[in-house]
Amino acid sequence: MRIVMVGTGYVGLVSGACIADFGHQVTCVDTDDGKISALRAGNIPIFEPGLKEIVQSNVAQGRLAFTTALGEALDGANAVFIAVGTPSRRGDGHADLSYVYEATRQIAKALTGFTVVITKSTVPVGTGDEIERIIREVRPELGVAVVSNPEFLREGAAIHDFKHPDRIVIGMNDQRAKNVMAEIYRPLYLNQAPILYTDRKTAELIKYAANAFLATKITFINEIADLCEKVGADVQEVSRGIGLDNRIGPKFLHAGPGFGGSCFPKDVRALIKTAQDYDVPLRILEAVESVNGARKRAMARKVSSVFAGVLRGKQVAVLGLTFKPNTDDVREAPSLALITALQDLGARIRVYDPEGMEQAKQVVTDVTFCQGPYDCLEEADAAVIVTEWEQFRALDLGRVRDLMACPVIVDLRNIYQPEEMQKAGFAYVCVGRAQTAQPVDVYVPSGQAPSLALIGDRSTGL
Ligand SMILES: NC(=O)c1ccc[n+]([C@@H]2O[C@H](COP(=O)([O-])OP(=O)(O)OC[C@H]3O[C@@H](n4cnc5c(N)ncnc54)[C@H](O)[C@@H]3O)[C@@H](O)[C@H]2O)c1
């Protein structure tokens, strides 16, 4: 089949490459000249494990091409996916659908015959109806079937997720689309991936409900972590204890600095807004959003508590900028709000991330970008582990201790064990577990008593 992917970002590029790998003829279209030129030159504009190989091999076999010319790409296409961004709309938190509708208008103008138009972007309930309306307005004579086919891939594991999905959701109100959709996903169907056919609005809502539920799970365990700190319990044991219950499951129960990334924050906001518009406020989700928002600055206070609340002039090394490991994506990453909050408290910031430095440079200011983790830790008064990159899990602790001005580690991902860190001579602060920070005179500001965190009192949980 001939497929066009409109929008060649994290989702469009991965989806396009994987669909080409299924054996279809795919053209990825983007309005960003630089992105298309890079792809044509064999360069992948994002970091996603395995993506380069799959793109290269499908380009070499003539199944995958890149262009900015939508009209040419659409000539004779059986199906066109819309995979453009749907960020939060400035000011009110609704999904900004301007890219989707602009792409729709361009597609409508260029279509040459009956085509299945498939929304892969995450869009609020009812967007499919509007896409259909726009196409009928621009091209009343044309036959189209508009389908919702939300994407559930995770950045960092995107190729695997696309090729081994837990389910494929297909929402359609026009049976003519069914054969086309079945043909596109035939290899996955043969692998027995569950395909859920439903109506279009239900499909649109499934995507938001899935992300909102996962965001709620994370926020729930983060609040339990706060309680653990107060009562002297261990959140990791609590997670394990509840996660072993099949009704709950172990995933998305890792306490940390709060969820971020390109999807959860904006999708939670958009679903809250949709529900308000329909006069069905989603109170649980409203609480999730506000709890998660407050958490980032609370993490900065966690750092400052080690210094009795006085961070002014301290040098803080931030390890990890991306919202999760194995991506270069820093959109709404917890690191961003944390850095701002630390700067507000007067700290000087050094940062390092294995893949996210280039993207971070566009959004983070007044920080020192470092060459590697050890460079970042040099002369630091505290290190904050924000993203659980593999290379941060195996730091040479002796070397780290020697490099730092003060041996303080704030581990927001719980990747180290408190006992191990104590043995290595660190004041160690983590999330939802008993802390082992010990009084270390050198970093207690002169004339001030050591903070509770330095006393390491299990009953205070600090
Ligand atoms: N990133 C993820 O992990 C993920 C997962 C599931 C769903 N989604 C959803 O998929 C959608 C895309 O997300 P993304 O992260 O890939 O976004 P992205 O910003 O990485 O990519 C969007 C691309 O669309 C291009 N574009 C915008 N308007 C265009 C037009 N008219 N014609 C052609 N190209 C155009 C942009 O230049 C950009 O390259 C969003 O709705 C998102 O919520 C994302």
XYZ file of C-alpha atoms and ligand atoms in Angstrom:
506
model
C 0.000 0.000 0.000
C 1.041 3.611 -0.471
C 1.037 5.482 2.814
C 1.800 9.112 3.631
C 2.853 10.246 7.099
C 2.270 13.960 7.698
C 4.553 15.105 10.519
C 7.965 13.464 10.850
C 8.636 13.897 14.566
C 9.033 11.314 17.333
C 5.790 9.564 16.382
C 5.641 10.194 12.631
C 9.208 9.112 11.925
C 9.005 5.968 14.040
C 5.564 5.042 12.688
C 6.596 5.770 9.095
C 9.780 3.717 9.376
C 8.012 0.782 11.038
C 5.127 0.775 8.545
C 7.715 0.783 5.725
C 9.379 -2.120 7.497
C 6.038 -3.988 7.297
C 6.491 -3.809 3.511
C 4.409 -0.749 2.618
C 5.555 2.201 0.536
C 5.825 5.172 2.907
C 6.511 8.852 2.311
C 7.142 10.966 5.399
C 6.260 14.621 4.952
C 7.239 17.554 7.142
C 7.098 21.325 6.819
C 10.502 21.549 8.521
C 12.998 21.782 5.643
C 15.972 21.162 7.911
C 14.485 17.927 9.234
C 13.706 16.581 5.765
C 17.147 17.567 4.401
C 18.820 15.845 7.351
C 16.777 12.677 6.810
C 17.550 12.689 3.098
C 21.231 12.957 3.971
C 20.894 9.903 6.208
C 20.883 11.796 9.511
C 18.245 11.121 12.139
C 17.095 14.356 13.786
C 16.126 12.696 17.103
C 17.731 10.165 19.408
C 15.726 6.967 19.502
C 17.473 3.586 19.893
C 17.293 1.444 16.729
C 15.659 4.162 14.624
C 18.672 4.917 12.450
C 19.052 1.291 11.377
C 15.414 0.810 10.467
C 15.277 4.116 8.573
C 18.473 3.355 6.658
C 17.457 -0.144 5.677
C 14.007 0.897 4.452
C 15.400 3.866 2.525
C 17.965 1.526 0.939
C 15.198 -0.866 -0.080
C 13.233 1.980 -1.653
C 10.260 1.750 0.699
C 10.796 4.935 2.697
C 11.192 8.488 1.400
C 11.139 12.007 2.833
C 9.743 15.181 1.333
C 8.267 18.580 2.064
C 6.010 18.286 -1.009
C 2.743 16.964 0.387
C 0.914 17.132 -2.937
C 3.373 14.835 -4.709
C 3.429 12.431 -1.794
C -0.365 12.158 -1.709
C -0.765 11.448 -5.408
C -2.263 7.962 -5.492
C -1.897 7.289 -1.759
C -4.266 4.783 -0.111
C -3.968 6.293 3.349
C -2.550 9.362 5.032
C -1.648 9.588 8.697
C -1.699 12.882 10.575
C 1.124 12.778 13.145
C 1.742 16.456 13.822
C 2.142 17.933 17.300
C -0.759 18.755 19.622
C 0.941 20.805 22.345
C -0.898 22.638 25.111
C -2.552 25.789 23.882
C -0.922 28.802 25.466
C -3.058 30.243 28.211
C -5.790 27.682 28.742
C -4.272 24.195 28.534
C -6.571 22.913 25.797
C -4.861 20.869 23.094
C -3.626 23.232 20.398
C -5.176 21.733 17.276
C -3.901 24.364 14.853
C -1.242 22.020 13.400
C -3.788 19.230 12.964
C -6.309 21.455 11.223
C -3.669 23.109 9.038
C -2.375 19.681 7.998
C -5.981 18.618 7.340
C -6.600 21.577 5.036
C -3.365 20.895 3.142
C -4.267 17.214 2.819
C -7.793 18.036 1.666
C -6.480 20.269 -1.115
C -4.027 17.663 -2.340
C -6.077 14.436 -2.238
C -6.661 12.782 -5.599
C -9.285 10.145 -4.828
C -10.838 8.061 -2.054
C -8.337 8.055 0.810
C -8.379 6.967 4.410
C -7.286 9.865 6.633
C -5.960 8.562 9.935
C -5.303 10.673 13.029
C -2.323 9.366 14.935
C -1.796 12.607 16.835
C -3.379 12.635 20.288
C -6.527 14.713 19.799
C -9.534 15.519 21.986
C -12.847 13.785 21.522
C -14.664 15.136 18.506
C -11.547 16.212 16.563
C -12.164 13.458 13.998
C -15.588 14.980 13.311
C -13.995 18.366 12.702
C -11.316 16.857 10.431
C -14.061 15.213 8.404
C -16.013 18.475 8.259
C -12.975 20.430 7.034
C -12.225 17.915 4.292
C -15.849 17.893 3.128
C -15.856 21.706 3.127
C -12.659 21.976 1.072
C -13.433 19.029 -1.232
C -17.155 18.247 -1.160
C -16.808 15.901 -4.145
C -14.176 13.671 -2.520
C -14.649 10.344 -0.760
C -12.743 10.107 2.520
C -12.981 7.978 5.623
C -11.558 9.613 8.753
C -10.137 7.179 11.308
C -8.715 7.609 14.806
C -5.679 5.410 15.420
C -3.952 6.772 18.541
C -0.352 5.874 19.211
C 0.865 4.378 22.486
C 4.608 4.061 21.846
C 7.052 5.189 24.508
C 10.057 7.281 23.551
C 13.205 5.300 24.260
C 11.470 2.028 23.325
C 9.481 3.348 20.378
C 10.428 0.773 17.730
C 9.713 -2.134 20.036
C 6.445 -0.595 21.151
C 5.273 0.094 17.610
C 6.064 -3.437 16.502
C 4.840 -5.171 19.651
C 1.918 -3.075 20.811
C -0.246 -4.123 23.752
C -3.143 -3.246 21.448
C -3.962 -1.332 18.298
C -6.960 0.948 18.668
C -8.900 1.785 15.520
C -11.848 4.125 15.795
C -13.981 4.543 12.685
C -17.472 5.350 11.656
C -17.007 4.332 8.006
C -16.601 0.631 7.203
C -14.708 1.434 3.988
C -11.693 2.155 6.158
C -11.614 -1.268 7.760
C -9.832 -3.155 4.984
C -7.229 -0.438 4.595
C -6.496 -0.390 8.327
C -6.381 -4.189 8.483
C -3.946 -4.246 5.563
C -1.655 -1.592 7.104
C -1.387 -3.510 10.372
C -1.507 -7.011 8.844
C 1.973 -8.051 10.109
C 0.986 -7.139 13.663
C -2.355 -8.855 13.289
C -0.522 -11.984 12.162
C 1.597 -11.654 15.325
C -1.691 -11.650 17.229
C -1.522 -8.088 18.510
C -5.034 -7.333 19.767
C -6.860 -4.945 17.452
C -9.688 -3.051 19.069
C -12.181 -1.716 16.544
C -14.438 0.913 18.001
C -16.095 4.180 17.069
C -14.001 7.266 16.499
C -14.856 9.219 19.640
C -14.216 6.216 21.845
C -10.797 5.712 20.260
C -9.931 9.367 20.835
C -10.908 9.074 24.478
C -9.066 5.772 25.018
C -5.763 7.527 24.343
C -6.378 10.303 26.864
C -7.813 7.942 29.454
C -4.717 5.712 29.161
C -2.257 8.573 29.661
C -4.354 10.118 32.425
C -4.510 6.816 34.274
C -0.740 6.300 34.086
C -0.111 9.872 35.231
C -2.477 9.249 38.144
C -0.620 6.082 39.107
C 2.694 7.960 39.206
C 1.205 10.790 41.227
C -0.393 8.356 43.649
C 2.893 6.643 44.438
C 4.641 10.023 44.734
C 2.202 11.058 47.457
C 2.643 7.700 49.163
C 6.407 8.344 48.997
C 5.939 11.615 50.870
C 4.000 9.761 53.537
C 6.728 7.098 53.696
C 9.281 9.795 54.438
C 7.208 11.101 57.319
C 6.426 7.748 58.910
C 9.746 6.043 58.211
C 8.494 3.506 55.652
C 10.097 2.546 52.346
C 8.161 3.453 49.200
C 10.015 0.943 47.064
C 8.801 -1.852 49.288
C 5.314 -0.383 49.227
C 5.444 -0.291 45.396
C 6.562 -3.883 45.288
C 3.982 -4.878 47.843
C 1.103 -3.371 45.910
C 2.535 -3.984 42.421
C 2.611 -7.736 42.946
C -1.161 -7.569 43.131
C -2.240 -8.416 39.570
C -5.108 -5.973 39.837
C -2.602 -3.162 40.332
C 0.526 -4.239 38.428
C 4.127 -3.129 39.048
C 4.540 -0.500 36.331
C 4.397 3.262 36.819
C 4.860 2.857 40.547
C 8.332 4.417 40.786
C 8.384 7.397 43.103
C 10.350 10.331 41.732
C 10.335 14.027 40.906
C 6.909 13.957 39.214
C 5.909 13.109 35.675
C 6.951 15.228 32.715
C 7.618 14.705 29.045
C 5.990 15.415 25.749
C 2.681 13.685 26.509
C 1.489 13.219 30.101
C 1.417 16.867 31.234
C -0.263 18.218 28.122
C -2.653 15.287 27.783
C -3.749 15.517 31.424
C -4.382 19.239 30.970
C -6.281 18.686 27.710
C -8.512 15.976 29.169
C -9.321 18.158 32.175
C -10.317 20.964 29.794
C -12.417 18.713 27.573
C -14.254 17.363 30.612
C -14.875 20.880 31.950
C -16.300 21.893 28.572
C -18.760 19.028 28.840
C -19.565 19.997 32.418
C -18.154 16.756 33.793
C -15.164 17.924 35.837
C -12.573 15.194 36.412
C -11.681 15.980 40.007
C -9.134 13.206 40.442
C -7.232 14.387 37.397
C -7.380 18.007 38.528
C -5.721 16.911 41.763
C -3.120 14.918 39.821
C -2.191 17.973 37.785
C -1.838 20.265 40.745
C 0.023 17.739 42.934
C 2.435 16.985 40.113
C 2.988 20.652 39.335
C 3.878 21.470 42.936
C 6.214 18.503 43.202
C 9.022 19.878 41.017
C 9.615 22.860 43.290
C 9.262 20.622 46.320
C 12.213 18.644 44.928
C 14.288 21.832 44.929
C 13.389 22.307 48.597
C 14.542 18.747 49.200
C 17.960 19.831 47.915
C 18.025 23.015 49.934
C 16.961 21.206 53.117
C 20.376 19.550 53.152
C 21.869 23.015 53.510
C 19.429 24.125 56.180
C 17.405 25.852 53.477
C 20.283 28.017 52.285
C 21.279 27.312 48.694
C 22.510 30.759 47.740
C 25.920 30.516 46.132
C 25.979 26.734 46.251
C 26.966 24.868 43.127
C 24.465 22.152 42.207
C 25.242 19.498 39.594
C 22.126 18.270 37.787
C 22.580 14.828 36.256
C 19.959 14.158 33.611
C 17.856 16.654 31.670
C 15.608 14.492 29.499
C 12.241 13.467 30.928
C 13.339 9.830 30.864
C 16.401 7.851 29.739
C 17.064 6.832 26.123
C 15.588 9.914 24.536
C 16.838 13.408 23.774
C 13.399 14.875 24.493
C 13.307 17.527 27.220
C 9.737 18.732 26.680
C 8.253 19.479 30.127
C 11.029 17.405 31.713
C 11.082 17.621 35.542
C 14.680 18.889 35.247
C 13.487 22.175 33.729
C 11.210 23.241 36.583
C 13.707 21.904 39.101
C 16.565 23.947 37.640
C 14.446 27.105 37.697
C 13.451 26.445 41.311
C 17.086 25.829 42.319
C 18.115 29.038 40.565
C 15.342 30.895 42.390
C 16.924 29.669 45.624
C 20.224 31.166 44.522
C 22.065 28.028 43.389
C 24.529 27.990 40.510
C 23.775 25.093 38.186
C 25.985 22.721 36.205
C 24.212 20.188 34.000
C 24.950 17.067 32.026
C 22.796 14.689 30.000
C 24.014 11.938 27.660
C 21.622 12.851 24.814
C 19.549 15.862 25.794
C 22.153 18.656 25.817
C 21.336 20.135 22.397
C 17.616 20.303 23.080
C 18.196 21.603 26.610
C 20.387 24.424 25.288
C 17.293 25.828 23.586
C 15.280 26.066 26.804
C 17.664 26.230 29.771
C 19.553 29.428 30.555
C 22.243 30.509 32.999
C 23.680 27.048 33.533
C 27.058 25.516 32.757
C 26.761 22.700 30.212
C 29.354 20.023 31.036
C 31.136 17.364 29.002
C 30.319 14.360 31.151
C 29.076 13.330 34.606
C 32.445 13.743 36.314
C 33.048 17.115 34.704
C 29.597 18.152 35.959
C 30.316 16.978 39.509
C 33.584 18.860 39.849
C 33.509 21.232 42.829
C 29.746 20.713 43.212
C 28.205 21.228 46.639
C 25.414 18.812 45.760
C 24.527 16.479 42.913
C 20.919 15.857 41.932
C 20.135 12.752 39.901
C 17.059 13.690 37.884
C 17.036 11.152 35.042
C 17.927 7.506 35.616
C 20.334 7.121 32.675
C 22.256 3.845 32.810
C 25.600 5.658 33.088
C 24.471 7.408 36.284
C 23.725 4.063 37.921
C 27.357 3.027 37.925
C 29.299 6.133 38.878
C 32.738 5.626 40.427
C 31.670 6.802 43.884
C 35.221 7.272 45.158
C 36.016 9.527 42.238
C 32.747 11.399 42.698
C 33.509 11.987 46.360
C 36.949 13.336 45.543
C 35.616 15.640 42.851
C 32.774 17.210 44.795
C 33.221 20.130 47.154
C 30.638 18.534 49.455
C 29.609 14.889 49.294
C 25.860 15.430 48.960
C 23.767 13.358 46.581
C 20.065 13.917 46.090
C 18.813 10.892 44.189
C 15.347 11.693 42.829
C 15.117 8.290 41.096
C 16.244 6.058 43.958
C 18.914 4.424 41.797
C 21.363 3.990 44.676
C 20.994 2.213 47.995
C 21.165 4.392 51.116
C 23.585 2.013 52.910
C 25.926 1.925 49.916
C 26.001 5.699 49.736
C 26.541 6.079 53.434
C 29.436 3.642 53.265
C 30.909 5.647 50.390
C 30.821 8.754 52.583
C 27.926 10.640 51.067
C 25.095 12.517 52.642
C 22.371 10.846 50.645
C 18.823 12.066 50.142
C 16.322 10.056 48.140
C 12.565 9.752 47.614
C 10.230 7.943 49.981
C 12.904 6.001 51.848
C 14.778 6.491 55.082
C 17.582 8.930 54.393
C 21.121 8.355 55.534
C 22.375 11.898 55.404
C 24.850 12.508 58.214
C 25.995 15.819 59.659
C 29.004 16.944 57.669
C 30.417 20.152 59.092
C 31.861 21.319 55.854
C 28.511 22.006 54.231
C 26.649 23.396 57.183
C 26.563 27.153 56.597
C 28.589 28.865 59.297
C 26.571 29.949 62.290
C 23.685 27.611 61.449
C 22.622 24.388 63.030
C 22.722 21.292 60.829
C 19.384 20.732 59.143
C 17.172 17.800 60.005
C 18.273 16.156 56.797
C 21.827 16.089 58.070
C 20.810 14.482 61.311
C 19.402 11.533 59.414
C 16.604 10.939 61.846
C 14.539 8.064 60.448
C 11.460 9.188 62.274
C 11.482 12.543 60.504
C 12.108 10.809 57.237
C 14.348 13.626 56.098
N 6.198 11.627 21.531
C 5.550 10.566 21.980
O 6.090 9.729 22.707
C 4.107 10.334 21.608
C 3.503 9.110 21.896
C 2.171 8.909 21.527
C 1.464 9.934 20.909
N 2.079 11.126 20.653
C 1.314 12.171 19.960
O 1.745 12.210 18.604
C 1.680 13.551 18.112
C 3.045 13.948 17.563
O 3.953 13.997 18.636
P 5.524 14.088 18.393
O 6.167 13.938 19.704
O 5.906 13.179 17.270
O 5.630 15.607 17.878
P 6.894 16.323 17.204
O 6.791 17.730 17.598
O 8.122 15.546 17.475
O 6.610 16.177 15.632
C 5.611 16.865 14.963
C 6.115 17.165 13.543
O 5.041 17.636 12.752
C 5.557 18.599 11.858
N 4.445 19.383 11.307
C 3.676 20.323 11.914
N 2.728 20.764 11.064
C 2.899 20.086 9.905
C 2.246 20.086 8.646
N 1.197 20.887 8.407
N 2.683 19.270 7.683
C 3.731 18.453 7.889
N 4.402 18.406 9.061
C 3.987 19.214 10.052
C 6.545 19.374 12.703
O 7.468 20.094 11.906
C 7.193 18.239 13.502
O 8.330 17.737 12.832
C 1.193 14.401 19.280
O -0.200 14.550 19.181
C 1.547 13.567 20.489
O 0.706 13.839 21.580
C 3.374 11.345 20.985
